[in-house]
JSON list of C-alpha atoms in Angstrom, two decimals:
[
{"chain": "A", "resi": 1, "resn": "UNK", "atom": "CA", "xyz": [-13.52, 0.94, -14.20]},
{"chain": "A", "resi": 2, "resn": "UNK", "atom": "CA", "xyz": [-11.16, 2.90, -13.71]},
{"chain": "A", "resi": 3, "resn": "UNK", "atom": "CA", "xyz": [-9.66, 4.44, -17.32]},
{"chain": "A", "resi": 4, "resn": "UNK", "atom": "CA", "xyz": [-6.69, 5.56, -17.49]},
{"chain": "A", "resi": 5, "resn": "UNK", "atom": "CA", "xyz": [-8.16, 8.44, -19.28]},
{"chain": "A", "resi": 6, "resn": "UNK", "atom": "CA", "xyz": [-9.80, 8.90, -16.34]},
{"chain": "A", "resi": 7, "resn": "UNK", "atom": "CA", "xyz": [-6.54, 9.27, -14.06]},
{"chain": "A", "resi": 8, "resn": "UNK", "atom": "CA", "xyz": [-6.13, 13.41, -13.58]},
{"chain": "A", "resi": 9, "resn": "UNK", "atom": "CA", "xyz": [-9.90, 13.41, -12.82]},
{"chain": "A", "resi": 10, "resn": "UNK", "atom": "CA", "xyz": [-9.06, 10.82, -9.74]},
{"chain": "A", "resi": 11, "resn": "UNK", "atom": "CA", "xyz": [-6.36, 12.30, -8.98]},
{"chain": "A", "resi": 12, "resn": "UNK", "atom": "CA", "xyz": [-7.50, 16.07, -8.96]},
{"chain": "A", "resi": 13, "resn": "UNK", "atom": "CA", "xyz": [-10.83, 15.07, -7.08]},
{"chain": "A", "resi": 14, "resn": "UNK", "atom": "CA", "xyz": [-9.05, 12.70, -4.37]},
{"chain": "A", "resi": 15, "resn": "UNK", "atom": "CA", "xyz": [-6.06, 15.34, -3.71]},
{"chain": "A", "resi": 16, "resn": "UNK", "atom": "CA", "xyz": [-3.83, 12.73, -4.89]},
{"chain": "A", "resi": 17, "resn": "UNK", "atom": "CA", "xyz": [-0.19, 13.60, -4.63]},
{"chain": "A", "resi": 18, "resn": "UNK", "atom": "CA", "xyz": [3.10, 11.34, -6.15]},
{"chain": "A", "resi": 19, "resn": "UNK", "atom": "CA", "xyz": [4.32, 8.98, -3.74]},
{"chain": "A", "resi": 20, "resn": "UNK", "atom": "CA", "xyz": [7.89, 7.70, -4.22]},
{"chain": "A", "resi": 21, "resn": "UNK", "atom": "CA", "xyz": [6.94, 3.61, -4.70]},
{"chain": "A", "resi": 22, "resn": "UNK", "atom": "CA", "xyz": [5.62, 4.71, -7.50]},
{"chain": "A", "resi": 23, "resn": "UNK", "atom": "CA", "xyz": [1.05, 5.57, -8.03]},
{"chain": "A", "resi": 24, "resn": "UNK", "atom": "CA", "xyz": [-0.89, 8.05, -5.66]},
{"chain": "A", "resi": 25, "resn": "UNK", "atom": "CA", "xyz": [-1.68, 9.35, -2.79]},
{"chain": "A", "resi": 26, "resn": "UNK", "atom": "CA", "xyz": [-3.29, 11.14, 0.02]},
{"chain": "A", "resi": 27, "resn": "UNK", "atom": "CA", "xyz": [-3.10, 10.76, 3.68]},
{"chain": "A", "resi": 28, "resn": "UNK", "atom": "CA", "xyz": [-7.13, 10.41, 4.80]},
{"chain": "A", "resi": 29, "resn": "UNK", "atom": "CA", "xyz": [-7.00, 9.73, 8.83]},
{"chain": "A", "resi": 30, "resn": "UNK", "atom": "CA", "xyz": [-4.77, 9.01, 11.15]},
{"chain": "A", "resi": 31, "resn": "UNK", "atom": "CA", "xyz": [-5.15, 8.62, 15.29]},
{"chain": "A", "resi": 32, "resn": "UNK", "atom": "CA", "xyz": [-5.17, 11.16, 17.77]},
{"chain": "A", "resi": 33, "resn": "UNK", "atom": "CA", "xyz": [-3.46, 8.52, 20.00]},
{"chain": "A", "resi": 34, "resn": "UNK", "atom": "CA", "xyz": [0.44, 8.04, 20.08]},
{"chain": "A", "resi": 35, "resn": "UNK", "atom": "CA", "xyz": [2.32, 4.25, 21.27]},
{"chain": "A", "resi": 36, "resn": "UNK", "atom": "CA", "xyz": [5.80, 3.93, 21.29]},
{"chain": "A", "resi": 37, "resn": "UNK", "atom": "CA", "xyz": [7.82, 0.25, 21.12]},
{"chain": "A", "resi": 38, "resn": "UNK", "atom": "CA", "xyz": [8.52, 0.04, 24.32]},
{"chain": "A", "resi": 39, "resn": "UNK", "atom": "CA", "xyz": [3.94, -1.41, 24.50]},
{"chain": "A", "resi": 40, "resn": "UNK", "atom": "CA", "xyz": [5.90, -3.11, 20.31]},
{"chain": "A", "resi": 41, "resn": "UNK", "atom": "CA", "xyz": [7.56, -5.37, 19.32]},
{"chain": "A", "resi": 42, "resn": "UNK", "atom": "CA", "xyz": [8.41, -3.07, 17.36]},
{"chain": "A", "resi": 43, "resn": "UNK", "atom": "CA", "xyz": [12.46, -0.79, 17.08]},
{"chain": "A", "resi": 44, "resn": "UNK", "atom": "CA", "xyz": [11.61, 2.54, 16.22]},
{"chain": "A", "resi": 45, "resn": "UNK", "atom": "CA", "xyz": [12.85, 5.93, 17.72]},
{"chain": "A", "resi": 46, "resn": "UNK", "atom": "CA", "xyz": [10.04, 8.66, 19.41]},
{"chain": "A", "resi": 47, "resn": "UNK", "atom": "CA", "xyz": [6.36, 7.60, 19.16]},
{"chain": "A", "resi": 48, "resn": "UNK", "atom": "CA", "xyz": [3.42, 6.55, 16.71]},
{"chain": "A", "resi": 49, "resn": "UNK", "atom": "CA", "xyz": [0.21, 7.40, 16.14]},
{"chain": "A", "resi": 50, "resn": "UNK", "atom": "CA", "xyz": [-1.45, 4.78, 16.15]},
{"chain": "A", "resi": 51, "resn": "UNK", "atom": "CA", "xyz": [-3.29, 3.92, 13.42]},
{"chain": "A", "resi": 52, "resn": "UNK", "atom": "CA", "xyz": [-2.46, 6.37, 9.56]},
{"chain": "A", "resi": 53, "resn": "UNK", "atom": "CA", "xyz": [-4.88, 5.55, 6.78]},
{"chain": "A", "resi": 54, "resn": "UNK", "atom": "CA", "xyz": [-4.36, 6.44, 3.13]},
{"chain": "A", "resi": 55, "resn": "UNK", "atom": "CA", "xyz": [-5.70, 6.07, -0.14]},
{"chain": "A", "resi": 56, "resn": "UNK", "atom": "CA", "xyz": [-3.54, 4.47, -3.01]},
{"chain": "A", "resi": 57, "resn": "UNK", "atom": "CA", "xyz": [-4.28, 4.61, -6.33]},
{"chain": "A", "resi": 58, "resn": "UNK", "atom": "CA", "xyz": [-2.23, 2.89, -8.95]},
{"chain": "A", "resi": 59, "resn": "UNK", "atom": "CA", "xyz": [-2.10, 2.43, -13.04]},
{"chain": "A", "resi": 60, "resn": "UNK", "atom": "CA", "xyz": [-1.17, -0.95, -14.96]},
{"chain": "A", "resi": 61, "resn": "UNK", "atom": "CA", "xyz": [1.31, 1.46, -16.21]},
{"chain": "A", "resi": 62, "resn": "UNK", "atom": "CA", "xyz": [3.54, 1.99, -12.74]},
{"chain": "A", "resi": 63, "resn": "UNK", "atom": "CA", "xyz": [3.27, -0.26, -10.24]},
{"chain": "A", "resi": 64, "resn": "UNK", "atom": "CA", "xyz": [4.34, 0.02, -6.33]},
{"chain": "A", "resi": 65, "resn": "UNK", "atom": "CA", "xyz": [8.13, -0.40, -5.70]},
{"chain": "A", "resi": 66, "resn": "UNK", "atom": "CA", "xyz": [8.80, -2.86, -2.92]},
{"chain": "A", "resi": 67, "resn": "UNK", "atom": "CA", "xyz": [9.98, -1.71, 0.63]},
{"chain": "A", "resi": 68, "resn": "UNK", "atom": "CA", "xyz": [9.80, -2.71, 3.37]},
{"chain": "A", "resi": 69, "resn": "UNK", "atom": "CA", "xyz": [7.92, -0.61, 6.66]},
{"chain": "A", "resi": 70, "resn": "UNK", "atom": "CA", "xyz": [8.20, -1.62, 10.77]},
{"chain": "A", "resi": 71, "resn": "UNK", "atom": "CA", "xyz": [4.37, -1.57, 11.02]},
{"chain": "A", "resi": 72, "resn": "UNK", "atom": "CA", "xyz": [1.70, -4.59, 9.70]},
{"chain": "A", "resi": 73, "resn": "UNK", "atom": "CA", "xyz": [-0.05, -2.47, 7.00]},
{"chain": "A", "resi": 74, "resn": "UNK", "atom": "CA", "xyz": [-3.64, -3.42, 5.81]},
{"chain": "A", "resi": 75, "resn": "UNK", "atom": "CA", "xyz": [-5.14, -2.99, 1.58]},
{"chain": "A", "resi": 76, "resn": "UNK", "atom": "CA", "xyz": [-9.11, -2.78, 1.20]},
{"chain": "A", "resi": 77, "resn": "UNK", "atom": "CA", "xyz": [-9.97, -2.57, -2.15]},
{"chain": "A", "resi": 78, "resn": "UNK", "atom": "CA", "xyz": [-11.95, 0.55, -3.51]},
{"chain": "A", "resi": 79, "resn": "UNK", "atom": "CA", "xyz": [-12.64, 0.52, -6.79]},
{"chain": "A", "resi": 80, "resn": "UNK", "atom": "CA", "xyz": [-11.30, -0.01, -10.66]},
{"chain": "A", "resi": 81, "resn": "UNK", "atom": "CA", "xyz": [-9.26, -3.55, -11.54]},
{"chain": "A", "resi": 82, "resn": "UNK", "atom": "CA", "xyz": [-7.80, -5.52, -9.17]},
{"chain": "A", "resi": 83, "resn": "UNK", "atom": "CA", "xyz": [-4.32, -5.29, -7.71]},
{"chain": "A", "resi": 84, "resn": "UNK", "atom": "CA", "xyz": [-1.90, -8.11, -6.90]},
{"chain": "A", "resi": 85, "resn": "UNK", "atom": "CA", "xyz": [0.35, -7.30, -3.80]},
{"chain": "A", "resi": 86, "resn": "UNK", "atom": "CA", "xyz": [4.06, -8.82, -4.32]},
{"chain": "A", "resi": 87, "resn": "UNK", "atom": "CA", "xyz": [4.74, -10.16, -0.67]},
{"chain": "A", "resi": 88, "resn": "UNK", "atom": "CA", "xyz": [8.54, -11.99, -0.07]},
{"chain": "A", "resi": 89, "resn": "UNK", "atom": "CA", "xyz": [7.91, -12.64, 3.95]},
{"chain": "A", "resi": 90, "resn": "UNK", "atom": "CA", "xyz": [10.97, -12.78, 6.57]},
{"chain": "A", "resi": 91, "resn": "UNK", "atom": "CA", "xyz": [11.57, -16.36, 6.02]},
{"chain": "A", "resi": 92, "resn": "UNK", "atom": "CA", "xyz": [12.39, -15.81, 2.21]},
{"chain": "A", "resi": 93, "resn": "UNK", "atom": "CA", "xyz": [9.17, -16.89, 0.92]},
{"chain": "A", "resi": 94, "resn": "UNK", "atom": "CA", "xyz": [6.90, -15.22, -2.16]},
{"chain": "A", "resi": 95, "resn": "UNK", "atom": "CA", "xyz": [3.43, -14.73, -2.28]},
{"chain": "A", "resi": 96, "resn": "UNK", "atom": "CA", "xyz": [0.84, -12.83, -4.10]},
{"chain": "A", "resi": 97, "resn": "UNK", "atom": "CA", "xyz": [-2.66, -11.21, -3.08]},
{"chain": "A", "resi": 98, "resn": "UNK", "atom": "CA", "xyz": [-5.32, -10.10, -5.42]},
{"chain": "A", "resi": 99, "resn": "UNK", "atom": "CA", "xyz": [-6.86, -7.65, -4.39]},
{"chain": "A", "resi": 100, "resn": "UNK", "atom": "CA", "xyz": [-10.70, -7.26, -5.93]},
{"chain": "A", "resi": 101, "resn": "UNK", "atom": "CA", "xyz": [-14.63, -7.90, -5.34]},
{"chain": "A", "resi": 102, "resn": "UNK", "atom": "CA", "xyz": [-13.44, -11.95, -7.87]},
{"chain": "A", "resi": 103, "resn": "UNK", "atom": "CA", "xyz": [-14.40, -14.07, -4.95]},
{"chain": "A", "resi": 104, "resn": "UNK", "atom": "CA", "xyz": [-14.76, -17.13, -7.58]},
{"chain": "A", "resi": 105, "resn": "UNK", "atom": "CA", "xyz": [-11.21, -16.38, -9.77]},
{"chain": "A", "resi": 106, "resn": "UNK", "atom": "CA", "xyz": [-9.07, -15.88, -5.89]},
{"chain": "A", "resi": 107, "resn": "UNK", "atom": "CA", "xyz": [-9.37, -12.20, -5.12]},
{"chain": "A", "resi": 108, "resn": "UNK", "atom": "CA", "xyz": [-10.15, -11.10, -1.77]},
{"chain": "A", "resi": 109, "resn": "UNK", "atom": "CA", "xyz": [-11.78, -7.31, -0.48]},
{"chain": "A", "resi": 110, "resn": "UNK", "atom": "CA", "xyz": [-8.95, -7.32, 2.23]},
{"chain": "A", "resi": 111, "resn": "UNK", "atom": "CA", "xyz": [-5.20, -8.22, 2.44]},
{"chain": "A", "resi": 112, "resn": "UNK", "atom": "CA", "xyz": [-3.15, -7.69, 5.52]},
{"chain": "A", "resi": 113, "resn": "UNK", "atom": "CA", "xyz": [0.64, -7.44, 4.42]},
{"chain": "A", "resi": 114, "resn": "UNK", "atom": "CA", "xyz": [2.90, -8.25, 7.89]},
{"chain": "A", "resi": 115, "resn": "UNK", "atom": "CA", "xyz": [5.41, -5.47, 9.91]},
{"chain": "A", "resi": 116, "resn": "UNK", "atom": "CA", "xyz": [8.72, -5.96, 8.04]},
{"chain": "A", "resi": 117, "resn": "UNK", "atom": "CA", "xyz": [7.53, -8.16, 4.70]},
{"chain": "A", "resi": 118, "resn": "UNK", "atom": "CA", "xyz": [8.94, -6.89, 0.91]},
{"chain": "A", "resi": 119, "resn": "UNK", "atom": "CA", "xyz": [6.08, -6.03, -1.20]},
{"chain": "A", "resi": 120, "resn": "UNK", "atom": "CA", "xyz": [5.20, -3.69, -3.73]},
{"chain": "A", "resi": 121, "resn": "UNK", "atom": "CA", "xyz": [1.71, -4.09, -5.65]},
{"chain": "A", "resi": 122, "resn": "UNK", "atom": "CA", "xyz": [0.55, -4.18, -9.54]},
{"chain": "A", "resi": 123, "resn": "UNK", "atom": "CA", "xyz": [-2.07, -3.22, -11.36]},
{"chain": "A", "resi": 124, "resn": "UNK", "atom": "CA", "xyz": [-4.23, -6.58, -13.22]},
{"chain": "A", "resi": 125, "resn": "UNK", "atom": "CA", "xyz": [-5.08, -5.30, -16.71]},
{"chain": "A", "resi": 126, "resn": "UNK", "atom": "CA", "xyz": [-4.09, -2.76, -19.61]},
{"chain": "A", "resi": 127, "resn": "UNK", "atom": "CA", "xyz": [-5.04, 1.22, -19.56]},
{"chain": "A", "resi": 128, "resn": "UNK", "atom": "CA", "xyz": [-6.99, 0.39, -15.72]},
{"chain": "A", "resi": 129, "resn": "UNK", "atom": "CA", "xyz": [-6.81, 2.36, -12.47]},
{"chain": "A", "resi": 130, "resn": "UNK", "atom": "CA", "xyz": [-7.09, 0.77, -9.15]},
{"chain": "A", "resi": 131, "resn": "UNK", "atom": "CA", "xyz": [-8.28, 3.06, -6.32]},
{"chain": "A", "resi": 132, "resn": "UNK", "atom": "CA", "xyz": [-7.70, 0.49, -2.27]},
{"chain": "A", "resi": 133, "resn": "UNK", "atom": "CA", "xyz": [-7.03, 1.59, 1.12]},
{"chain": "A", "resi": 134, "resn": "UNK", "atom": "CA", "xyz": [-3.81, 1.22, 2.66]},
{"chain": "A", "resi": 135, "resn": "UNK", "atom": "CA", "xyz": [-4.22, 0.96, 6.77]},
{"chain": "A", "resi": 136, "resn": "UNK", "atom": "CA", "xyz": [-0.54, 0.92, 8.65]},
{"chain": "A", "resi": 137, "resn": "UNK", "atom": "CA", "xyz": [-0.15, 0.30, 12.68]},
{"chain": "A", "resi": 138, "resn": "UNK", "atom": "CA", "xyz": [1.21, 1.41, 13.87]},
{"chain": "A", "resi": 139, "resn": "UNK", "atom": "CA", "xyz": [0.78, 4.86, 12.42]},
{"chain": "A", "resi": 140, "resn": "UNK", "atom": "CA", "xyz": [3.27, 5.77, 8.98]},
{"chain": "A", "resi": 141, "resn": "UNK", "atom": "CA", "xyz": [6.71, 8.04, 9.31]},
{"chain": "A", "resi": 142, "resn": "UNK", "atom": "CA", "xyz": [8.56, 8.40, 6.06]},
{"chain": "A", "resi": 143, "resn": "UNK", "atom": "CA", "xyz": [11.45, 7.51, 9.00]},
{"chain": "A", "resi": 144, "resn": "UNK", "atom": "CA", "xyz": [10.04, 3.70, 8.78]},
{"chain": "A", "resi": 145, "resn": "UNK", "atom": "CA", "xyz": [10.34, 3.04, 5.03]},
{"chain": "A", "resi": 146, "resn": "UNK", "atom": "CA", "xyz": [12.42, 0.95, 3.03]},
{"chain": "A", "resi": 147, "resn": "UNK", "atom": "CA", "xyz": [13.31, 1.34, -0.46]},
{"chain": "A", "resi": 148, "resn": "UNK", "atom": "CA", "xyz": [15.31, -1.64, -2.08]},
{"chain": "A", "resi": 149, "resn": "UNK", "atom": "CA", "xyz": [17.31, -2.25, -5.45]},
{"chain": "A", "resi": 150, "resn": "UNK", "atom": "CA", "xyz": [17.29, -5.15, -7.55]},
{"chain": "A", "resi": 151, "resn": "UNK", "atom": "CA", "xyz": [21.20, -5.89, -6.61]},
{"chain": "A", "resi": 152, "resn": "UNK", "atom": "CA", "xyz": [20.30, -6.06, -3.26]},
{"chain": "A", "resi": 153, "resn": "UNK", "atom": "CA", "xyz": [16.79, -7.84, -2.94]},
{"chain": "A", "resi": 154, "resn": "UNK", "atom": "CA", "xyz": [18.52, -10.59, -6.01]},
{"chain": "A", "resi": 155, "resn": "UNK", "atom": "CA", "xyz": [22.03, -11.19, -3.27]},
{"chain": "A", "resi": 156, "resn": "UNK", "atom": "CA", "xyz": [18.87, -12.21, -0.46]},
{"chain": "A", "resi": 157, "resn": "UNK", "atom": "CA", "xyz": [15.95, -13.83, -2.33]},
{"chain": "A", "resi": 158, "resn": "UNK", "atom": "CA", "xyz": [18.26, -14.79, -5.89]},
{"chain": "A", "resi": 159, "resn": "UNK", "atom": "CA", "xyz": [15.48, -17.09, -6.09]},
{"chain": "A", "resi": 160, "resn": "UNK", "atom": "CA", "xyz": [13.08, -14.77, -6.88]},
{"chain": "A", "resi": 161, "resn": "UNK", "atom": "CA", "xyz": [14.62, -12.91, -9.64]},
{"chain": "A", "resi": 162, "resn": "UNK", "atom": "CA", "xyz": [11.73, -12.71, -11.96]},
{"chain": "A", "resi": 163, "resn": "UNK", "atom": "CA", "xyz": [9.49, -10.37, -9.17]},
{"chain": "A", "resi": 164, "resn": "UNK", "atom": "CA", "xyz": [12.42, -9.50, -8.55]},
{"chain": "A", "resi": 165, "resn": "UNK", "atom": "CA", "xyz": [13.46, -7.40, -12.12]},
{"chain": "A", "resi": 166, "resn": "UNK", "atom": "CA", "xyz": [9.67, -5.98, -12.55]},
{"chain": "A", "resi": 167, "resn": "UNK", "atom": "CA", "xyz": [9.59, -4.73, -8.68]},
{"chain": "A", "resi": 168, "resn": "UNK", "atom": "CA", "xyz": [12.62, -3.65, -7.31]},
{"chain": "A", "resi": 169, "resn": "UNK", "atom": "CA", "xyz": [14.65, -0.09, -8.46]},
{"chain": "A", "resi": 170, "resn": "UNK", "atom": "CA", "xyz": [17.48, 0.01, -10.34]},
{"chain": "A", "resi": 171, "resn": "UNK", "atom": "CA", "xyz": [18.96, 2.96, -8.69]},
{"chain": "A", "resi": 172, "resn": "UNK", "atom": "CA", "xyz": [17.17, 4.40, -5.72]},
{"chain": "A", "resi": 173, "resn": "UNK", "atom": "CA", "xyz": [15.56, 7.90, -7.22]},
{"chain": "A", "resi": 174, "resn": "UNK", "atom": "CA", "xyz": [16.50, 10.41, -5.87]}
]
């Protein structure tokens, strides 16, 4: 279990920096190979690395705000408290995935967030942190990253009001 009192040590030892969606991250791996949208069913400008991977550390005092990517994102549980991934799929359905190692409680050690889904995450427990890995393919670029306000999401998904009010920004920070 990673306690909040150990947070600064983990941030320092892993070389993490604040992420715009919440939490802390560090890019750990990236493909040397590239692809373009001509080979894929997604539209973006230029080329993308085949994959990128990060460490992502989230505390129980923070959330990963609702955002969307043009790529699939695989999440891998590494340690600490379990983490919940909250997904609003393209068809409007809401799904929660519990990332962790307690299979008896429905947790899974890895999960896929499909491209174009709106998603965020939160840590289960109090005064704890969760360390996960995230691999994006085609590789992550900030130009493919969208954050959302509560008003934007409530217009499109009013049926998910409770989770939108918890995980979406009131207004996007500058």
